[in-house]
Tab-separated table of C-alpha atoms in Angstrom:
chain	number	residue	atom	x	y	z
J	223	UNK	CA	27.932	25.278	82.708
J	224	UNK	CA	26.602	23.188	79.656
J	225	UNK	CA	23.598	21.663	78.525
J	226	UNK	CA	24.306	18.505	80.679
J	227	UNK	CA	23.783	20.337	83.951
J	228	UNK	CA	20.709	22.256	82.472
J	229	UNK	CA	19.440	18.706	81.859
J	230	UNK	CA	20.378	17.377	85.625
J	231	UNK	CA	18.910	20.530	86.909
J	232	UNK	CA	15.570	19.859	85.518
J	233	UNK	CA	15.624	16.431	86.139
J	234	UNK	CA	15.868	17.234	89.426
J	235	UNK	CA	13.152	20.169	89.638
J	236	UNK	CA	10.561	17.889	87.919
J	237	UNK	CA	11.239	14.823	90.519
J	238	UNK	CA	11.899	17.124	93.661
J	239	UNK	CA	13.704	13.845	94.726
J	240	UNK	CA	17.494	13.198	93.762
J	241	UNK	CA	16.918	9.547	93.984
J	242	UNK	CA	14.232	9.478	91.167
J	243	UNK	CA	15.965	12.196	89.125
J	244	UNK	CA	19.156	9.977	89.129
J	245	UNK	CA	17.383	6.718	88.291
J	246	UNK	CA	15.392	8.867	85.554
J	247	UNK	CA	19.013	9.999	83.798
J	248	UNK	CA	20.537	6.396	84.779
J	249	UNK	CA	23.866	8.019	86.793
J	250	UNK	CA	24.343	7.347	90.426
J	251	UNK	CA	23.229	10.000	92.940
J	252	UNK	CA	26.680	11.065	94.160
J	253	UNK	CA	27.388	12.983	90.581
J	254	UNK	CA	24.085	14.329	90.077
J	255	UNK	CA	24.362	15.692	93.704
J	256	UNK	CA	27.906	16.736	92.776
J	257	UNK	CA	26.690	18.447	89.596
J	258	UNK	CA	23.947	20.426	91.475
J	259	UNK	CA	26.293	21.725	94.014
J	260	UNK	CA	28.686	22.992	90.748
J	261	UNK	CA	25.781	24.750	89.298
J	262	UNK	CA	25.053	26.382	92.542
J	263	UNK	CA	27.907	27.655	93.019
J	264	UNK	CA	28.597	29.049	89.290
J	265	UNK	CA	25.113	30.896	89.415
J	266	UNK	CA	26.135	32.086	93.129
J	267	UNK	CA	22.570	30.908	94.628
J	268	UNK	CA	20.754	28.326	96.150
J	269	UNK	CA	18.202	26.514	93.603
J	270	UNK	CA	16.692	23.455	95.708
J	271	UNK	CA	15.853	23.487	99.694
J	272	UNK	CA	16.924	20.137	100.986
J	273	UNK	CA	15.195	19.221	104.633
J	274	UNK	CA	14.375	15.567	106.068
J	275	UNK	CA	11.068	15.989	104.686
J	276	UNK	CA	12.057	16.504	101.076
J	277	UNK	CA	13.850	18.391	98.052
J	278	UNK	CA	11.579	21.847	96.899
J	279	UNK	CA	12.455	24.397	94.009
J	280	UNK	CA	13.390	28.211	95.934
J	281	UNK	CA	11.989	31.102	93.923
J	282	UNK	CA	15.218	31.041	91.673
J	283	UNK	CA	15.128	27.194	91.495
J	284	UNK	CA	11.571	28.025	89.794
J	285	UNK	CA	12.964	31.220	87.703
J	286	UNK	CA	15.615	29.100	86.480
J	287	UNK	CA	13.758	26.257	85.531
J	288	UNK	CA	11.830	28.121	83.045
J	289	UNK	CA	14.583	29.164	81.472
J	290	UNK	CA	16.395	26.149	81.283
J	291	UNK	CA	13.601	24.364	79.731
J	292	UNK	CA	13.122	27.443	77.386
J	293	UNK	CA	16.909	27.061	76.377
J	294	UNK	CA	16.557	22.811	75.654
J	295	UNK	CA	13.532	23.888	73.556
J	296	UNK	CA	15.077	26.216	71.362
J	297	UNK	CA	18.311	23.633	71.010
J	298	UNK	CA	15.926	20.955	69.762
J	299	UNK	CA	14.306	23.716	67.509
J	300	UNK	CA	17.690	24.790	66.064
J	301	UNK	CA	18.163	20.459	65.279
J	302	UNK	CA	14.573	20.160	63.410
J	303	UNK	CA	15.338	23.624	61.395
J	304	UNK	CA	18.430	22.017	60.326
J	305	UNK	CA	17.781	18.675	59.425
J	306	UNK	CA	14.697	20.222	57.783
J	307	UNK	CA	16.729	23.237	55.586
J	308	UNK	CA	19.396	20.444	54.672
J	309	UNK	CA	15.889	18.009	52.867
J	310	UNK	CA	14.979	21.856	51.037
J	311	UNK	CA	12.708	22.959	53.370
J	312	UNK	CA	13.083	27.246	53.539
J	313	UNK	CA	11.736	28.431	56.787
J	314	UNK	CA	9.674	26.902	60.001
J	315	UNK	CA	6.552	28.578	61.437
J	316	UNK	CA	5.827	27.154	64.858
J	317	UNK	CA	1.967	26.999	65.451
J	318	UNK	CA	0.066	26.580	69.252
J	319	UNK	CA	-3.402	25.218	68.969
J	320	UNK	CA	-5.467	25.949	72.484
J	321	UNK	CA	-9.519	25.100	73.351
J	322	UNK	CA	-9.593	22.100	70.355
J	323	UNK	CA	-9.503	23.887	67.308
J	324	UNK	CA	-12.155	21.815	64.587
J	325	UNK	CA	-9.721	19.343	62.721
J	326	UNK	CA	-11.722	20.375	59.329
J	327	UNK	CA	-10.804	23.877	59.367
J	328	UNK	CA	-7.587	22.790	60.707
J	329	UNK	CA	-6.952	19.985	57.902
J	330	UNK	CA	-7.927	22.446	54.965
J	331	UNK	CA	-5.397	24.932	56.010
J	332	UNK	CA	-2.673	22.615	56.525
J	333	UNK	CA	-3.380	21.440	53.145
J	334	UNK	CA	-3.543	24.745	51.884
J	335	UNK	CA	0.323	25.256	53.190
J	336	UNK	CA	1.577	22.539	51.795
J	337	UNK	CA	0.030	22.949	48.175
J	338	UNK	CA	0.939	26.732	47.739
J	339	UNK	CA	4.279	26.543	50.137
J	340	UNK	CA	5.688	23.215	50.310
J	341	UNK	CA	9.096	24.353	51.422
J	342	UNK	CA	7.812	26.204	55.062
J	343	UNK	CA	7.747	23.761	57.419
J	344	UNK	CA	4.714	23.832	59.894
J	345	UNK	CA	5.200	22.653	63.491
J	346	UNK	CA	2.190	22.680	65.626
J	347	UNK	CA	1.592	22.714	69.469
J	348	UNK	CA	-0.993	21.615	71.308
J	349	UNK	CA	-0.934	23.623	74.760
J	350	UNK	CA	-3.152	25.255	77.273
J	351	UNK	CA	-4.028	28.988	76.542
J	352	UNK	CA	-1.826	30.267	79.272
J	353	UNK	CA	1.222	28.406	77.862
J	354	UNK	CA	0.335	29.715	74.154
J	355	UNK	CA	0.573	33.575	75.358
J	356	UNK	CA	3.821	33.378	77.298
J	357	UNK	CA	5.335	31.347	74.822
J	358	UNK	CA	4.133	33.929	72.224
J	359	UNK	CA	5.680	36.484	74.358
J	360	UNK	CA	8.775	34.741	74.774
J	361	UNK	CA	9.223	33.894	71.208
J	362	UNK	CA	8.179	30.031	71.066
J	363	UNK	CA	5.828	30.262	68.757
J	364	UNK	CA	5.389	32.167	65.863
J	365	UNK	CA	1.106	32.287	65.942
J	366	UNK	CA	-1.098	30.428	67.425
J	367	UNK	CA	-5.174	29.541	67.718
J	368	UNK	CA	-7.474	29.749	70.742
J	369	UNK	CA	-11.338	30.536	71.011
J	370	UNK	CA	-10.320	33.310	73.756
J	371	UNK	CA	-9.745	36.968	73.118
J	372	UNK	CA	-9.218	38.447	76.238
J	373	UNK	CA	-4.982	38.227	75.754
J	374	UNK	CA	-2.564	40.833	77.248
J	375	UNK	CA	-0.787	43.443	75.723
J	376	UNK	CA	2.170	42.208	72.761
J	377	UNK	CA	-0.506	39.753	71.635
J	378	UNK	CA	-2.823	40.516	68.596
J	379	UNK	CA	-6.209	38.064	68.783
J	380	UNK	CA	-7.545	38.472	64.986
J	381	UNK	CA	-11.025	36.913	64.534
J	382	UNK	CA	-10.748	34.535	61.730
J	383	UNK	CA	-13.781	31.193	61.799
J	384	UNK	CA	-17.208	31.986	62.830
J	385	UNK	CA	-18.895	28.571	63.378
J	386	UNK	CA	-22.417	27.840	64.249
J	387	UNK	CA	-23.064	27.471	67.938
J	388	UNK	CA	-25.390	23.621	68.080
J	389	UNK	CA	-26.719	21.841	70.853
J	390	UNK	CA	-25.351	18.172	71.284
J	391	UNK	CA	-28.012	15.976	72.403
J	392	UNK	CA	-28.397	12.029	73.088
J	393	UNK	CA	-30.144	10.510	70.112
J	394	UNK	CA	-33.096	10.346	72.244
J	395	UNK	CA	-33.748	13.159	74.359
J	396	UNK	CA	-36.814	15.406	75.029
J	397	UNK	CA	-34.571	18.471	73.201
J	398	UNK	CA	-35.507	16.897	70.087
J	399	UNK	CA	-39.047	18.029	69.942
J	400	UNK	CA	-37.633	21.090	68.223
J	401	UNK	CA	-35.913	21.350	65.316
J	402	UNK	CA	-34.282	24.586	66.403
J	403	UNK	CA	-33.734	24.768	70.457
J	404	UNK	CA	-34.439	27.815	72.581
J	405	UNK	CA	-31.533	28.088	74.719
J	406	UNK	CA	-34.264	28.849	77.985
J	407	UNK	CA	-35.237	25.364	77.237
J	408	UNK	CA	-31.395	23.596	77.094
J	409	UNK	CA	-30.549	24.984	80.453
J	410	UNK	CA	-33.278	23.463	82.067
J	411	UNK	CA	-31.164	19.695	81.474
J	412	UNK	CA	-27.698	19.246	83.172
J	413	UNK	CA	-25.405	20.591	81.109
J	414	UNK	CA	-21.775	18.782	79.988
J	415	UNK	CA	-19.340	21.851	79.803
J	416	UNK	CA	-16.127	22.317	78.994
J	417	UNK	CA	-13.172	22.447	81.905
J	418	UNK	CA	-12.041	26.503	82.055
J	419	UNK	CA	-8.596	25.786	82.930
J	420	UNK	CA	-8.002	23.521	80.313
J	421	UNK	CA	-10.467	24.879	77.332
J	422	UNK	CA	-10.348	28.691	78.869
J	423	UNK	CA	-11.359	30.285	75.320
J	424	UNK	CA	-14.051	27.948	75.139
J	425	UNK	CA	-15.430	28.073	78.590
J	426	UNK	CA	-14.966	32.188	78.374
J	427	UNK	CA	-17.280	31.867	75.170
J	428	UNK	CA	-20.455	29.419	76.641
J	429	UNK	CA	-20.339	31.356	80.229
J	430	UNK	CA	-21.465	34.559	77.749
J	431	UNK	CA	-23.671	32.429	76.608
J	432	UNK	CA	-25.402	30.716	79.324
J	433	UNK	CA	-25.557	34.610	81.201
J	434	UNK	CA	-27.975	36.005	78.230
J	435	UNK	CA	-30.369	33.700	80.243
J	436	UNK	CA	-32.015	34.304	83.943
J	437	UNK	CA	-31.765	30.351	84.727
J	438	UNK	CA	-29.419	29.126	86.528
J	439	UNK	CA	-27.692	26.146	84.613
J	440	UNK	CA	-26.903	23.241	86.540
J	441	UNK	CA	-23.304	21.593	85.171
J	442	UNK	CA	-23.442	17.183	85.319
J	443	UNK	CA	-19.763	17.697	84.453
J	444	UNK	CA	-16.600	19.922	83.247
J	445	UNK	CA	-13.946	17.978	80.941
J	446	UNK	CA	-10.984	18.794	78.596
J	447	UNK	CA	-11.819	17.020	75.764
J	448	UNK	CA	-14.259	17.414	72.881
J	449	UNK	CA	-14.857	13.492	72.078
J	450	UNK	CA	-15.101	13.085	76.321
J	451	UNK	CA	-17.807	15.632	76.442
J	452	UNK	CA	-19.829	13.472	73.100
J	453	UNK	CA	-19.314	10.252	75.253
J	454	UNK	CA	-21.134	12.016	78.656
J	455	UNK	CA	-23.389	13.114	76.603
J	456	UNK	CA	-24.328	10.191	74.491
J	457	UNK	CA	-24.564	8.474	77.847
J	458	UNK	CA	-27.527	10.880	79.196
J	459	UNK	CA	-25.188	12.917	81.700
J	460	UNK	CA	-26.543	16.129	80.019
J	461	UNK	CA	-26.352	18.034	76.824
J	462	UNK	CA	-23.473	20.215	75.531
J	463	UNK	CA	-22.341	22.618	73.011
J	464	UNK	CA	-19.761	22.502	69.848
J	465	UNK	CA	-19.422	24.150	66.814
J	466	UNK	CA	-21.458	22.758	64.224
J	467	UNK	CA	-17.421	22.151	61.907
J	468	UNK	CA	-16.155	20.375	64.964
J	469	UNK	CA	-19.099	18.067	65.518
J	470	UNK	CA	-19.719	16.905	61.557
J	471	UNK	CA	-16.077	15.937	62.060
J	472	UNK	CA	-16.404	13.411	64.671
J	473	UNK	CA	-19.857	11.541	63.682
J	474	UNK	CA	-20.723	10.040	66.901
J	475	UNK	CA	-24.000	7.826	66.281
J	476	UNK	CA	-25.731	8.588	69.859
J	477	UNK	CA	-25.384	12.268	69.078
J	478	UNK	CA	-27.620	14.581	67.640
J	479	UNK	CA	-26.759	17.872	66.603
J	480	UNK	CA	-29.628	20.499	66.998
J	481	UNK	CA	-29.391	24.419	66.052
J	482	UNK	CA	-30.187	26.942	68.564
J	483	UNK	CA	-33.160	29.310	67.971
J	484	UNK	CA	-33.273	33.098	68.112
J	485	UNK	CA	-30.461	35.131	66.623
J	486	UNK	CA	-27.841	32.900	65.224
J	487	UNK	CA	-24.625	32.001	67.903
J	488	UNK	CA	-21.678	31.624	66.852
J	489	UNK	CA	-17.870	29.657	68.284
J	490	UNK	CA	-15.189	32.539	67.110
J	491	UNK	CA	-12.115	30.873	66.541
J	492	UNK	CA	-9.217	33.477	66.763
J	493	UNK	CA	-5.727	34.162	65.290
J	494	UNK	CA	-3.235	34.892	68.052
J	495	UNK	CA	0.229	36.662	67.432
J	496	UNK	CA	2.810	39.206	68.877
J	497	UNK	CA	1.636	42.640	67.792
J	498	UNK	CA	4.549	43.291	65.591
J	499	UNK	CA	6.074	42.771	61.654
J	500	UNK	CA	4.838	39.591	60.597
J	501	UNK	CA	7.856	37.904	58.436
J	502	UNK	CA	6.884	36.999	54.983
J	503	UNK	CA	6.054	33.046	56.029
J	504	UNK	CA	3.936	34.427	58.489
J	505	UNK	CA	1.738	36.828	56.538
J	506	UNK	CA	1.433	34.038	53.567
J	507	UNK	CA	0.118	31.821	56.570
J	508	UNK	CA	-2.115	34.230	57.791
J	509	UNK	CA	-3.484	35.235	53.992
J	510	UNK	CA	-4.519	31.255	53.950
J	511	UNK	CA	-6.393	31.052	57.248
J	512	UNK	CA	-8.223	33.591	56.444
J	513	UNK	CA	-9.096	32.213	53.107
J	514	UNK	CA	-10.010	28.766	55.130
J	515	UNK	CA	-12.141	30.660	56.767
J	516	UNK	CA	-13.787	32.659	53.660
């Protein structure tokens, strides 16, 4: 086996169609076909079904794909550590970023790095929450940031920005009669949310929210993206919520940012890494975020 097959192989799995995975990788079909049956037979099981109505992963087609993406992933790693060591760079941390982390906390600490530890390369990730634990767990990434905390054992969540909670609001909306909103009076608007699947620490942190109150909220839409959610809003689809860093940062004229009332709410931004030894880059990493967030 070598990397060329792993590379057929997941050509293959992505299409589920040998014609499209051989026009993808620009070889005929005969040798990609060829190739499959080889690796097959060296791993001693069958990784693709093949009926007349199409091509489909078995269960150790799908096992094997992860790992075979998992092994081209740490190949290209082992390239970028290199090329970096050989320009004087010491050491690489490798960074996920989950739920939209606010550029301004995010800028200050990368400029934080690179003033006190120019030589520690920082690679960053953006990637669903999901993808950020197992990859923690499976040694991807060396840390990562979400806005969830619920994570499974091996992962440490360390609370590290607290961020006011604001309302966003179109620039002329009935909301803006107050200068700080009762949140009994923003759920009784449509409301512009954030998608769970996509921004899961985020959605995990409104939903506690929105059930302090006894309305029901009614949701115009869900979506993945921060500057999305400003647009729906600025149109009169509804109102949302953002952190009050994360919405200075993106100065959309339509949008008015408005404080709740009551006790003061907060977006939690968390730290998340395996629960072991942090190597020196690591805990010099970790010593500056929480200084960002001082």
């Amino acid at each position: 086996m070598d990397l060329r097959h792993l590379r057929y192989f997941i050509a293959v799995a992505e299409e589920l169609h040998f014609g499209r995975a051989a026009e993808r990788l620009n070889i005929e079909q005969s040798p990609l076909s060829r190739t499959i049956k080889k690796l097959e037979s060296e791993l001693g099981v069958i990784l693709f079904e093949r009926t007349s109505r199409g091509t489909r992963l078995t269960w150790a087609g799908q096992v094997f794909l992860e790992d075979a993406r998992r092994v081209l992933l740490c190949l290209e790693q082992a390239k970028t550590n290199v090329k970096a060591a050989s320009t004087g760079y010491r050491g690489t941390l490798r960074i996920a970023l989950s739920d939209g982390i606010a550029r301004s906390r995010l800028t200050a600490l990368l400029a934080l790095c690179r003033e006190e530890e120019p030589e520690v390369e920082i690679r960053l990730f953006e990637i669903p929450l999901s993808k950020q634990l197992k990859g923690l767990r499976d040694d991807l990434y060396d840390a990562g940031f979400a806005l969830a905390d619920e994570v499974e054992d091996g992962i440490v969540a360390e609370p590290v920005w607290h961020d006011p909670l604001v309302v966003a609001v179109p620039s002329r909306h009935p909301l803006l009669a107050h200068r700080r909103v009762p949140l009994d009076e923003v759920v009784n608007y449509p409301l512009v949310l954030c998608h769970p699947e996509v921004c899961e620490g985020c959605s995990q942190q409104l939903e506690r929210l929105l059930r302090s109150v006894d309305t029901q909220p009614v949701v115009a839409e869900r979506v993945v993206t921060h500057d999305l959610m400003l647009t729906l809003v600025a149109a009169g689809y509804g109102v949302g919520f953002s952190s009050a860093a994360h919405l200075e940062a993106c100065h959309h004229k339509d949008v008015v940012a408005r404080p709740l009332a009551g006790r003061s709410y907060m977006m939690t931004t968390f730290l998340l890494r395996p629960d072991n030894e942090p190597s020196e880059q690591l805990s010099n990493f970790i010593r500056r975020v929480n200084h960002v967030g001082a």
